[in-house]
Amino acid sequence: MAAALTLAATVANLGAALDFVAGQAEALGLSERKAARLAVALEEAYVNVCNYAYPAGQGDVTLTCAGDGEFFQVSLRDAGIPFDILDQPEPDIAAGVDDRPIGGLGGRLIRELSDRVAYRREAGDNVLTLAMRRERPEGQAGLD
Amino acid sequence: MEIRTAKEGTATIVTVAGKLDAVTAPEYEKAISALIQSGDIRLIMDFAELGYISSAGLRVILAAAKQIKARDGRLAFANLSGNVREVFDISGFGGIFALHGSVSDALAGLG
């Protein structure tokens, strides 16, 4: 089962994007702790689409959630210019206040907060998939 | 998001409640900038009621830190927890800033 939501890729729609994914994550059994990590990773990915995918104007982003196996996952698909946020240079996180450039942390946050992440270019779209491992509730044996 | 400020001696404590994300960060930036411009450069950011931060919030913090440092001021943080602490650590902010377990510790740390 997958659920999808298409939004105009604007920062004003960030709340709608986060709410949709949080609702799906809860329904599909992702723990609160994992959902909190996913929310930040999702914001970074979503805002990146808003800011860079459509330099010539407006476009859409489609969020698709699925979670019937080991992972809960959300994909962000946009028809914008090719851009892989995972392929950006690693920021120097040891640099002091004066030497640190402002920005450039989105890719690192996505990589570190997600359990799995993948980018692909498919049929002219950017598709970024973030996945979180689902944890079984304490004391319950699972059969998956 | 809600922002409150309080004075304690020569220090200014800024408490932010709710979420610091791409939507709310510009308002936080405005508030912090206004304080720095008016000479409040001994700042404590109290995150006791902050449940969420993304890179949009980190951006505001780093920009503020640069301005405060250039003016020879001081910046310290109090009460980071959960998600906020984790995002600080991943970003290296836990290593370059003074993080305290309480506002009174942060005040003492300002010197």
PDB file of C-alpha atoms in Angstrom:
ATOM      1  CA  MET A   1       0.000   0.000   0.000  1.00  0.00           C
ATOM      2  CA  ALA A   2       1.350   3.381  -0.956  1.00  0.00           C
ATOM      3  CA  ALA A   3      -0.167   6.799  -0.320  1.00  0.00           C
ATOM      4  CA  ALA A   4       0.814   9.872  -2.313  1.00  0.00           C
ATOM      5  CA  LEU A   5       0.406  13.639  -2.059  1.00  0.00           C
ATOM      6  CA  THR A   6       1.298  16.172  -4.737  1.00  0.00           C
ATOM      7  CA  LEU A   7       2.014  19.736  -3.652  1.00  0.00           C
ATOM      8  CA  ALA A   8       3.266  22.928  -5.287  1.00  0.00           C
ATOM      9  CA  ALA A   9       6.941  22.911  -4.274  1.00  0.00           C
ATOM     10  CA  THR A  10       6.883  25.935  -1.981  1.00  0.00           C
ATOM     11  CA  VAL A  11       8.220  26.454   1.527  1.00  0.00           C
ATOM     12  CA  ALA A  12       4.699  27.543   2.514  1.00  0.00           C
ATOM     13  CA  ASN A  13       3.607  23.919   1.908  1.00  0.00           C
ATOM     14  CA  LEU A  14       6.286  22.480   4.211  1.00  0.00           C
ATOM     15  CA  GLY A  15       3.792  21.958   7.039  1.00  0.00           C
ATOM     16  CA  ALA A  16       1.430  20.044   4.744  1.00  0.00           C
ATOM     17  CA  ALA A  17       4.305  17.838   3.552  1.00  0.00           C
ATOM     18  CA  LEU A  18       5.501  17.082   7.092  1.00  0.00           C
ATOM     19  CA  ASP A  19       1.966  16.434   8.368  1.00  0.00           C
ATOM     20  CA  PHE A  20       1.206  14.020   5.532  1.00  0.00           C
ATOM     21  CA  VAL A  21       4.366  11.993   6.075  1.00  0.00           C
ATOM     22  CA  ALA A  22       4.012  12.047   9.884  1.00  0.00           C
ATOM     23  CA  GLY A  23       0.463  10.685   9.553  1.00  0.00           C
ATOM     24  CA  GLN A  24       1.583   7.906   7.227  1.00  0.00           C
ATOM     25  CA  ALA A  25       4.584   7.090   9.421  1.00  0.00           C
ATOM     26  CA  GLU A  26       2.368   6.729  12.462  1.00  0.00           C
ATOM     27  CA  ALA A  27      -0.191   4.613  10.612  1.00  0.00           C
ATOM     28  CA  LEU A  28       2.565   2.376   9.284  1.00  0.00           C
ATOM     29  CA  GLY A  29       4.189   1.782  12.645  1.00  0.00           C
ATOM     30  CA  LEU A  30       7.260   3.998  12.694  1.00  0.00           C
ATOM     31  CA  SER A  31       8.395   4.839  16.235  1.00  0.00           C
ATOM     32  CA  GLU A  32       8.191   8.437  17.461  1.00  0.00           C
ATOM     33  CA  ARG A  33      11.959   8.688  17.714  1.00  0.00           C
ATOM     34  CA  LYS A  34      12.427   7.551  14.111  1.00  0.00           C
ATOM     35  CA  ALA A  35       9.603   9.789  12.913  1.00  0.00           C
ATOM     36  CA  ALA A  36      11.307  12.794  14.542  1.00  0.00           C
ATOM     37  CA  ARG A  37      14.562  12.024  12.715  1.00  0.00           C
ATOM     38  CA  LEU A  38      12.724  11.476   9.447  1.00  0.00           C
ATOM     39  CA  ALA A  39      10.916  14.820   9.793  1.00  0.00           C
ATOM     40  CA  VAL A  40      14.179  16.775   9.749  1.00  0.00           C
ATOM     41  CA  ALA A  41      15.608  14.740   6.857  1.00  0.00           C
ATOM     42  CA  LEU A  42      12.363  15.241   4.939  1.00  0.00           C
ATOM     43  CA  GLU A  43      12.380  18.998   5.543  1.00  0.00           C
ATOM     44  CA  GLU A  44      15.925  19.232   4.199  1.00  0.00           C
ATOM     45  CA  ALA A  45      15.004  17.257   1.079  1.00  0.00           C
ATOM     46  CA  TYR A  46      11.717  19.099   0.540  1.00  0.00           C
ATOM     47  CA  VAL A  47      13.139  22.605   0.989  1.00  0.00           C
ATOM     48  CA  ASN A  48      15.953  21.687  -1.364  1.00  0.00           C
ATOM     49  CA  VAL A  49      13.380  20.925  -4.072  1.00  0.00           C
ATOM     50  CA  CYS A  50      11.575  24.215  -3.334  1.00  0.00           C
ATOM     51  CA  ASN A  51      14.773  26.228  -3.621  1.00  0.00           C
ATOM     52  CA  TYR A  52      16.591  24.572  -6.508  1.00  0.00           C
ATOM     53  CA  ALA A  53      14.448  22.269  -8.650  1.00  0.00           C
ATOM     54  CA  TYR A  54      12.575  24.885 -10.624  1.00  0.00           C
ATOM     55  CA  PRO A  55      14.807  27.919 -11.246  1.00  0.00           C
ATOM     56  CA  ALA A  56      12.515  29.115 -14.041  1.00  0.00           C
ATOM     57  CA  GLY A  57       9.369  29.165 -11.911  1.00  0.00           C
ATOM     58  CA  GLN A  58       6.946  26.891 -10.126  1.00  0.00           C
ATOM     59  CA  GLY A  59       6.628  23.143 -10.128  1.00  0.00           C
ATOM     60  CA  ASP A  60       5.241  20.264  -8.137  1.00  0.00           C
ATOM     61  CA  VAL A  61       6.667  17.664  -5.823  1.00  0.00           C
ATOM     62  CA  THR A  62       5.014  14.325  -5.150  1.00  0.00           C
ATOM     63  CA  LEU A  63       5.529  12.562  -1.838  1.00  0.00           C
ATOM     64  CA  THR A  64       4.890   8.818  -1.803  1.00  0.00           C
ATOM     65  CA  CYS A  65       4.913   6.829   1.431  1.00  0.00           C
ATOM     66  CA  ALA A  66       5.088   3.068   1.768  1.00  0.00           C
ATOM     67  CA  GLY A  67       5.901   0.782   4.639  1.00  0.00           C
ATOM     68  CA  ASP A  68       4.994  -2.848   4.455  1.00  0.00           C
ATOM     69  CA  GLY A  69       8.358  -4.428   5.122  1.00  0.00           C
ATOM     70  CA  GLU A  70      11.386  -3.727   7.248  1.00  0.00           C
ATOM     71  CA  PHE A  71      11.352  -0.068   6.243  1.00  0.00           C
ATOM     72  CA  PHE A  72       9.008   2.877   6.177  1.00  0.00           C
ATOM     73  CA  GLN A  73       9.966   4.974   3.195  1.00  0.00           C
ATOM     74  CA  VAL A  74       9.083   8.278   1.610  1.00  0.00           C
ATOM     75  CA  SER A  75      10.021   9.291  -1.918  1.00  0.00           C
ATOM     76  CA  LEU A  76      10.148  12.863  -3.188  1.00  0.00           C
ATOM     77  CA  ARG A  77       9.695  13.161  -6.945  1.00  0.00           C
ATOM     78  CA  ASP A  78      10.084  16.417  -8.875  1.00  0.00           C
ATOM     79  CA  ALA A  79      10.374  17.241 -12.574  1.00  0.00           C
ATOM     80  CA  GLY A  80      13.043  19.874 -12.021  1.00  0.00           C
ATOM     81  CA  ILE A  81      16.634  20.181 -13.128  1.00  0.00           C
ATOM     82  CA  PRO A  82      18.857  17.188 -12.265  1.00  0.00           C
ATOM     83  CA  PHE A  83      20.153  17.646  -8.730  1.00  0.00           C
ATOM     84  CA  ASP A  84      21.474  15.115  -6.252  1.00  0.00           C
ATOM     85  CA  ILE A  85      21.702  16.626  -2.772  1.00  0.00           C
ATOM     86  CA  LEU A  86      23.587  13.499  -1.637  1.00  0.00           C
ATOM     87  CA  ASP A  87      26.391  14.357  -4.039  1.00  0.00           C
ATOM     88  CA  GLN A  88      27.221  17.714  -2.438  1.00  0.00           C
ATOM     89  CA  PRO A  89      30.594  18.275  -0.724  1.00  0.00           C
ATOM     90  CA  GLU A  90      30.802  17.264   2.965  1.00  0.00           C
ATOM     91  CA  PRO A  91      30.825  20.355   5.173  1.00  0.00           C
ATOM     92  CA  ASP A  92      33.805  20.763   7.515  1.00  0.00           C
ATOM     93  CA  ILE A  93      31.951  20.297  10.790  1.00  0.00           C
ATOM     94  CA  ALA A  94      35.063  20.907  12.883  1.00  0.00           C
ATOM     95  CA  ALA A  95      35.587  24.450  11.558  1.00  0.00           C
ATOM     96  CA  GLY A  96      35.145  27.313  14.022  1.00  0.00           C
ATOM     97  CA  VAL A  97      32.509  30.045  13.916  1.00  0.00           C
ATOM     98  CA  ASP A  98      34.576  32.401  11.729  1.00  0.00           C
ATOM     99  CA  ASP A  99      35.577  29.746   9.208  1.00  0.00           C
ATOM    100  CA  ARG A 100      32.276  27.951   8.806  1.00  0.00           C
ATOM    101  CA  PRO A 101      30.247  28.903   5.782  1.00  0.00           C
ATOM    102  CA  ILE A 102      26.529  29.377   6.436  1.00  0.00           C
ATOM    103  CA  GLY A 103      24.525  26.576   4.836  1.00  0.00           C
ATOM    104  CA  GLY A 104      25.502  23.321   3.148  1.00  0.00           C
ATOM    105  CA  LEU A 105      24.264  21.102   5.994  1.00  0.00           C
ATOM    106  CA  GLY A 106      21.130  19.710   4.320  1.00  0.00           C
ATOM    107  CA  GLY A 107      22.796  16.776   2.589  1.00  0.00           C
ATOM    108  CA  ARG A 108      24.679  15.769   5.721  1.00  0.00           C
ATOM    109  CA  LEU A 109      21.525  15.868   7.845  1.00  0.00           C
ATOM    110  CA  ILE A 110      19.663  13.723   5.293  1.00  0.00           C
ATOM    111  CA  ARG A 111      22.449  11.131   5.207  1.00  0.00           C
ATOM    112  CA  GLU A 112      22.946  10.996   8.972  1.00  0.00           C
ATOM    113  CA  LEU A 113      19.297  11.027  10.048  1.00  0.00           C
ATOM    114  CA  SER A 114      17.943   8.507   7.527  1.00  0.00           C
ATOM    115  CA  ASP A 115      18.611   4.799   7.875  1.00  0.00           C
ATOM    116  CA  ARG A 116      18.821   4.527   4.102  1.00  0.00           C
ATOM    117  CA  VAL A 117      18.779   7.086   1.356  1.00  0.00           C
ATOM    118  CA  ALA A 118      19.016   6.891  -2.421  1.00  0.00           C
ATOM    119  CA  TYR A 119      18.791   9.277  -5.352  1.00  0.00           C
ATOM    120  CA  ARG A 120      17.897   8.373  -8.907  1.00  0.00           C
ATOM    121  CA  ARG A 121      17.061  10.218 -12.091  1.00  0.00           C
ATOM    122  CA  GLU A 122      14.035   8.513 -13.624  1.00  0.00           C
ATOM    123  CA  ALA A 123      12.040   9.502 -16.697  1.00  0.00           C
ATOM    124  CA  GLY A 124      13.187  13.097 -16.433  1.00  0.00           C
ATOM    125  CA  ASP A 125      12.402  13.320 -12.712  1.00  0.00           C
ATOM    126  CA  ASN A 126      14.542  13.549  -9.606  1.00  0.00           C
ATOM    127  CA  VAL A 127      13.565  10.852  -7.121  1.00  0.00           C
ATOM    128  CA  LEU A 128      15.015  10.928  -3.630  1.00  0.00           C
ATOM    129  CA  THR A 129      13.984   8.111  -1.285  1.00  0.00           C
ATOM    130  CA  LEU A 130      14.438   8.268   2.482  1.00  0.00           C
ATOM    131  CA  ALA A 131      13.893   5.078   4.463  1.00  0.00           C
ATOM    132  CA  MET A 132      13.663   4.399   8.190  1.00  0.00           C
ATOM    133  CA  ARG A 133      13.882   0.965   9.735  1.00  0.00           C
ATOM    134  CA  ARG A 134      10.735   0.060  11.611  1.00  0.00           C
ATOM    135  CA  GLU A 135      11.228  -1.165  15.165  1.00  0.00           C
ATOM    136  CA  ARG A 136       9.034  -3.771  16.700  1.00  0.00           C
ATOM    137  CA  PRO A 137       7.224  -2.690  19.838  1.00  0.00           C
ATOM    138  CA  GLU A 138       8.863  -3.915  23.035  1.00  0.00           C
ATOM    139  CA  GLY A 139       8.007  -7.497  23.884  1.00  0.00           C
ATOM    140  CA  GLN A 140       6.231  -8.329  20.641  1.00  0.00           C
ATOM    141  CA  ALA A 141       7.522 -10.922  18.277  1.00  0.00           C
ATOM    142  CA  GLY A 142       7.162 -10.007  14.641  1.00  0.00           C
ATOM    143  CA  LEU A 143       6.678 -12.168  11.604  1.00  0.00           C
ATOM    144  CA  ASP A 144       8.106 -10.122   8.772  1.00  0.00           C
TER     145      ASP A 144
ATOM    146  CA  MET B   1       6.846  29.197  17.272  1.00  0.00           C
ATOM    147  CA  GLU B   2       6.931  31.673  20.120  1.00  0.00           C
ATOM    148  CA  ILE B   3       9.859  33.848  21.209  1.00  0.00           C
ATOM    149  CA  ARG B   4      10.325  35.408  24.647  1.00  0.00           C
ATOM    150  CA  THR B   5      13.232  37.500  25.866  1.00  0.00           C
ATOM    151  CA  ALA B   6      14.347  38.292  29.413  1.00  0.00           C
ATOM    152  CA  LYS B   7      17.248  40.238  30.894  1.00  0.00           C
ATOM    153  CA  GLU B   8      19.474  38.832  33.608  1.00  0.00           C
ATOM    154  CA  GLY B   9      22.169  41.324  34.532  1.00  0.00           C
ATOM    155  CA  THR B  10      24.037  42.124  31.316  1.00  0.00           C
ATOM    156  CA  ALA B  11      22.821  38.945  29.602  1.00  0.00           C
ATOM    157  CA  THR B  12      19.751  38.475  27.453  1.00  0.00           C
ATOM    158  CA  ILE B  13      17.968  35.134  27.506  1.00  0.00           C
ATOM    159  CA  VAL B  14      15.989  34.273  24.386  1.00  0.00           C
ATOM    160  CA  THR B  15      13.550  31.406  24.821  1.00  0.00           C
ATOM    161  CA  VAL B  16      12.048  29.878  21.707  1.00  0.00           C
ATOM    162  CA  ALA B  17       9.142  27.447  21.914  1.00  0.00           C
ATOM    163  CA  GLY B  18       7.815  25.140  19.217  1.00  0.00           C
ATOM    164  CA  LYS B  19       9.587  24.458  15.922  1.00  0.00           C
ATOM    165  CA  LEU B  20      12.499  26.212  14.262  1.00  0.00           C
ATOM    166  CA  ASP B  21      12.049  25.204  10.627  1.00  0.00           C
ATOM    167  CA  ALA B  22      12.201  26.787   7.174  1.00  0.00           C
ATOM    168  CA  VAL B  23       8.848  28.493   7.779  1.00  0.00           C
ATOM    169  CA  THR B  24       9.545  29.936  11.242  1.00  0.00           C
ATOM    170  CA  ALA B  25      13.313  30.584  11.075  1.00  0.00           C
ATOM    171  CA  PRO B  26      13.011  34.003   9.327  1.00  0.00           C
ATOM    172  CA  GLU B  27      10.973  35.342  12.262  1.00  0.00           C
ATOM    173  CA  TYR B  28      13.536  34.032  14.763  1.00  0.00           C
ATOM    174  CA  GLU B  29      16.316  35.591  12.691  1.00  0.00           C
ATOM    175  CA  LYS B  30      14.529  38.938  12.782  1.00  0.00           C
ATOM    176  CA  ALA B  31      14.203  38.815  16.567  1.00  0.00           C
ATOM    177  CA  ILE B  32      17.839  37.792  17.131  1.00  0.00           C
ATOM    178  CA  SER B  33      19.144  40.377  14.652  1.00  0.00           C
ATOM    179  CA  ALA B  34      17.159  43.133  16.343  1.00  0.00           C
ATOM    180  CA  LEU B  35      18.697  42.207  19.711  1.00  0.00           C
ATOM    181  CA  ILE B  36      22.246  42.192  18.342  1.00  0.00           C
ATOM    182  CA  GLN B  37      21.679  45.497  16.528  1.00  0.00           C
ATOM    183  CA  SER B  38      20.494  47.087  19.749  1.00  0.00           C
ATOM    184  CA  GLY B  39      23.649  45.970  21.534  1.00  0.00           C
ATOM    185  CA  ASP B  40      22.442  42.821  23.299  1.00  0.00           C
ATOM    186  CA  ILE B  41      25.535  40.795  22.472  1.00  0.00           C
ATOM    187  CA  ARG B  42      25.668  38.610  25.609  1.00  0.00           C
ATOM    188  CA  LEU B  43      23.026  36.118  24.517  1.00  0.00           C
ATOM    189  CA  ILE B  44      21.745  32.857  25.865  1.00  0.00           C
ATOM    190  CA  MET B  45      19.520  30.830  23.569  1.00  0.00           C
ATOM    191  CA  ASP B  46      17.256  28.710  25.769  1.00  0.00           C
ATOM    192  CA  PHE B  47      15.916  25.695  23.866  1.00  0.00           C
ATOM    193  CA  ALA B  48      14.020  24.070  26.768  1.00  0.00           C
ATOM    194  CA  GLU B  49      10.747  24.428  24.863  1.00  0.00           C
ATOM    195  CA  LEU B  50      12.163  23.816  21.389  1.00  0.00           C
ATOM    196  CA  GLY B  51      11.120  20.441  20.035  1.00  0.00           C
ATOM    197  CA  TYR B  52      12.468  20.639  16.497  1.00  0.00           C
ATOM    198  CA  ILE B  53      15.260  22.300  14.551  1.00  0.00           C
ATOM    199  CA  SER B  54      16.362  21.942  10.928  1.00  0.00           C
ATOM    200  CA  SER B  55      19.232  23.505   8.970  1.00  0.00           C
ATOM    201  CA  ALA B  56      17.103  26.645   8.543  1.00  0.00           C
ATOM    202  CA  GLY B  57      17.397  27.173  12.303  1.00  0.00           C
ATOM    203  CA  LEU B  58      21.116  26.314  12.292  1.00  0.00           C
ATOM    204  CA  ARG B  59      21.658  28.966   9.622  1.00  0.00           C
ATOM    205  CA  VAL B  60      20.177  31.661  11.870  1.00  0.00           C
ATOM    206  CA  ILE B  61      22.298  30.499  14.800  1.00  0.00           C
ATOM    207  CA  LEU B  62      25.561  30.518  12.848  1.00  0.00           C
ATOM    208  CA  ALA B  63      24.825  33.949  11.334  1.00  0.00           C
ATOM    209  CA  ALA B  64      24.071  35.294  14.826  1.00  0.00           C
ATOM    210  CA  ALA B  65      27.236  33.712  16.233  1.00  0.00           C
ATOM    211  CA  LYS B  66      29.346  35.410  13.551  1.00  0.00           C
ATOM    212  CA  GLN B  67      27.783  38.813  14.282  1.00  0.00           C
ATOM    213  CA  ILE B  68      28.165  38.404  18.035  1.00  0.00           C
ATOM    214  CA  LYS B  69      31.787  37.310  17.713  1.00  0.00           C
ATOM    215  CA  ALA B  70      32.589  40.261  15.444  1.00  0.00           C
ATOM    216  CA  ARG B  71      31.222  42.561  18.168  1.00  0.00           C
ATOM    217  CA  ASP B  72      33.187  40.783  20.890  1.00  0.00           C
ATOM    218  CA  GLY B  73      30.035  39.443  22.512  1.00  0.00           C
ATOM    219  CA  ARG B  74      29.215  36.022  23.946  1.00  0.00           C
ATOM    220  CA  LEU B  75      26.733  33.336  22.935  1.00  0.00           C
ATOM    221  CA  ALA B  76      25.747  30.251  24.922  1.00  0.00           C
ATOM    222  CA  PHE B  77      22.994  27.644  24.707  1.00  0.00           C
ATOM    223  CA  ALA B  78      20.856  26.019  27.375  1.00  0.00           C
ATOM    224  CA  ASN B  79      18.585  22.987  27.600  1.00  0.00           C
ATOM    225  CA  LEU B  80      19.041  21.197  24.290  1.00  0.00           C
ATOM    226  CA  SER B  81      17.305  17.856  24.193  1.00  0.00           C
ATOM    227  CA  GLY B  82      16.342  14.978  21.916  1.00  0.00           C
ATOM    228  CA  ASN B  83      16.047  15.892  18.307  1.00  0.00           C
ATOM    229  CA  VAL B  84      17.578  19.356  18.745  1.00  0.00           C
ATOM    230  CA  ARG B  85      20.670  17.981  20.458  1.00  0.00           C
ATOM    231  CA  GLU B  86      21.042  15.325  17.758  1.00  0.00           C
ATOM    232  CA  VAL B  87      20.873  17.877  14.927  1.00  0.00           C
ATOM    233  CA  PHE B  88      23.461  20.034  16.744  1.00  0.00           C
ATOM    234  CA  ASP B  89      25.796  17.059  17.073  1.00  0.00           C
ATOM    235  CA  ILE B  90      25.467  15.938  13.450  1.00  0.00           C
ATOM    236  CA  SER B  91      26.210  19.477  12.295  1.00  0.00           C
ATOM    237  CA  GLY B  92      29.229  19.944  14.535  1.00  0.00           C
ATOM    238  CA  PHE B  93      27.485  22.764  16.424  1.00  0.00           C
ATOM    239  CA  GLY B  94      27.868  20.736  19.615  1.00  0.00           C
ATOM    240  CA  GLY B  95      31.626  21.151  19.222  1.00  0.00           C
ATOM    241  CA  ILE B  96      31.863  24.859  18.416  1.00  0.00           C
ATOM    242  CA  PHE B  97      29.296  26.251  20.843  1.00  0.00           C
ATOM    243  CA  ALA B  98      28.949  26.244  24.623  1.00  0.00           C
ATOM    244  CA  LEU B  99      25.998  23.975  25.516  1.00  0.00           C
ATOM    245  CA  HIS B 100      24.701  24.017  29.087  1.00  0.00           C
ATOM    246  CA  GLY B 101      22.174  21.963  31.012  1.00  0.00           C
ATOM    247  CA  SER B 102      20.422  24.992  32.473  1.00  0.00           C
ATOM    248  CA  VAL B 103      20.087  28.744  31.999  1.00  0.00           C
ATOM    249  CA  SER B 104      21.930  29.383  35.271  1.00  0.00           C
ATOM    250  CA  ASP B 105      24.876  27.264  34.069  1.00  0.00           C
ATOM    251  CA  ALA B 106      24.829  29.138  30.763  1.00  0.00           C
ATOM    252  CA  LEU B 107      24.837  32.466  32.640  1.00  0.00           C
ATOM    253  CA  ALA B 108      27.815  31.337  34.704  1.00  0.00           C
ATOM    254  CA  GLY B 109      29.526  30.200  31.502  1.00  0.00           C
ATOM    255  CA  LEU B 110      29.199  33.618  29.889  1.00  0.00           C
ATOM    256  CA  GLY B 111      31.670  34.928  32.442  1.00  0.00           C
TER     257      GLY B 111
END
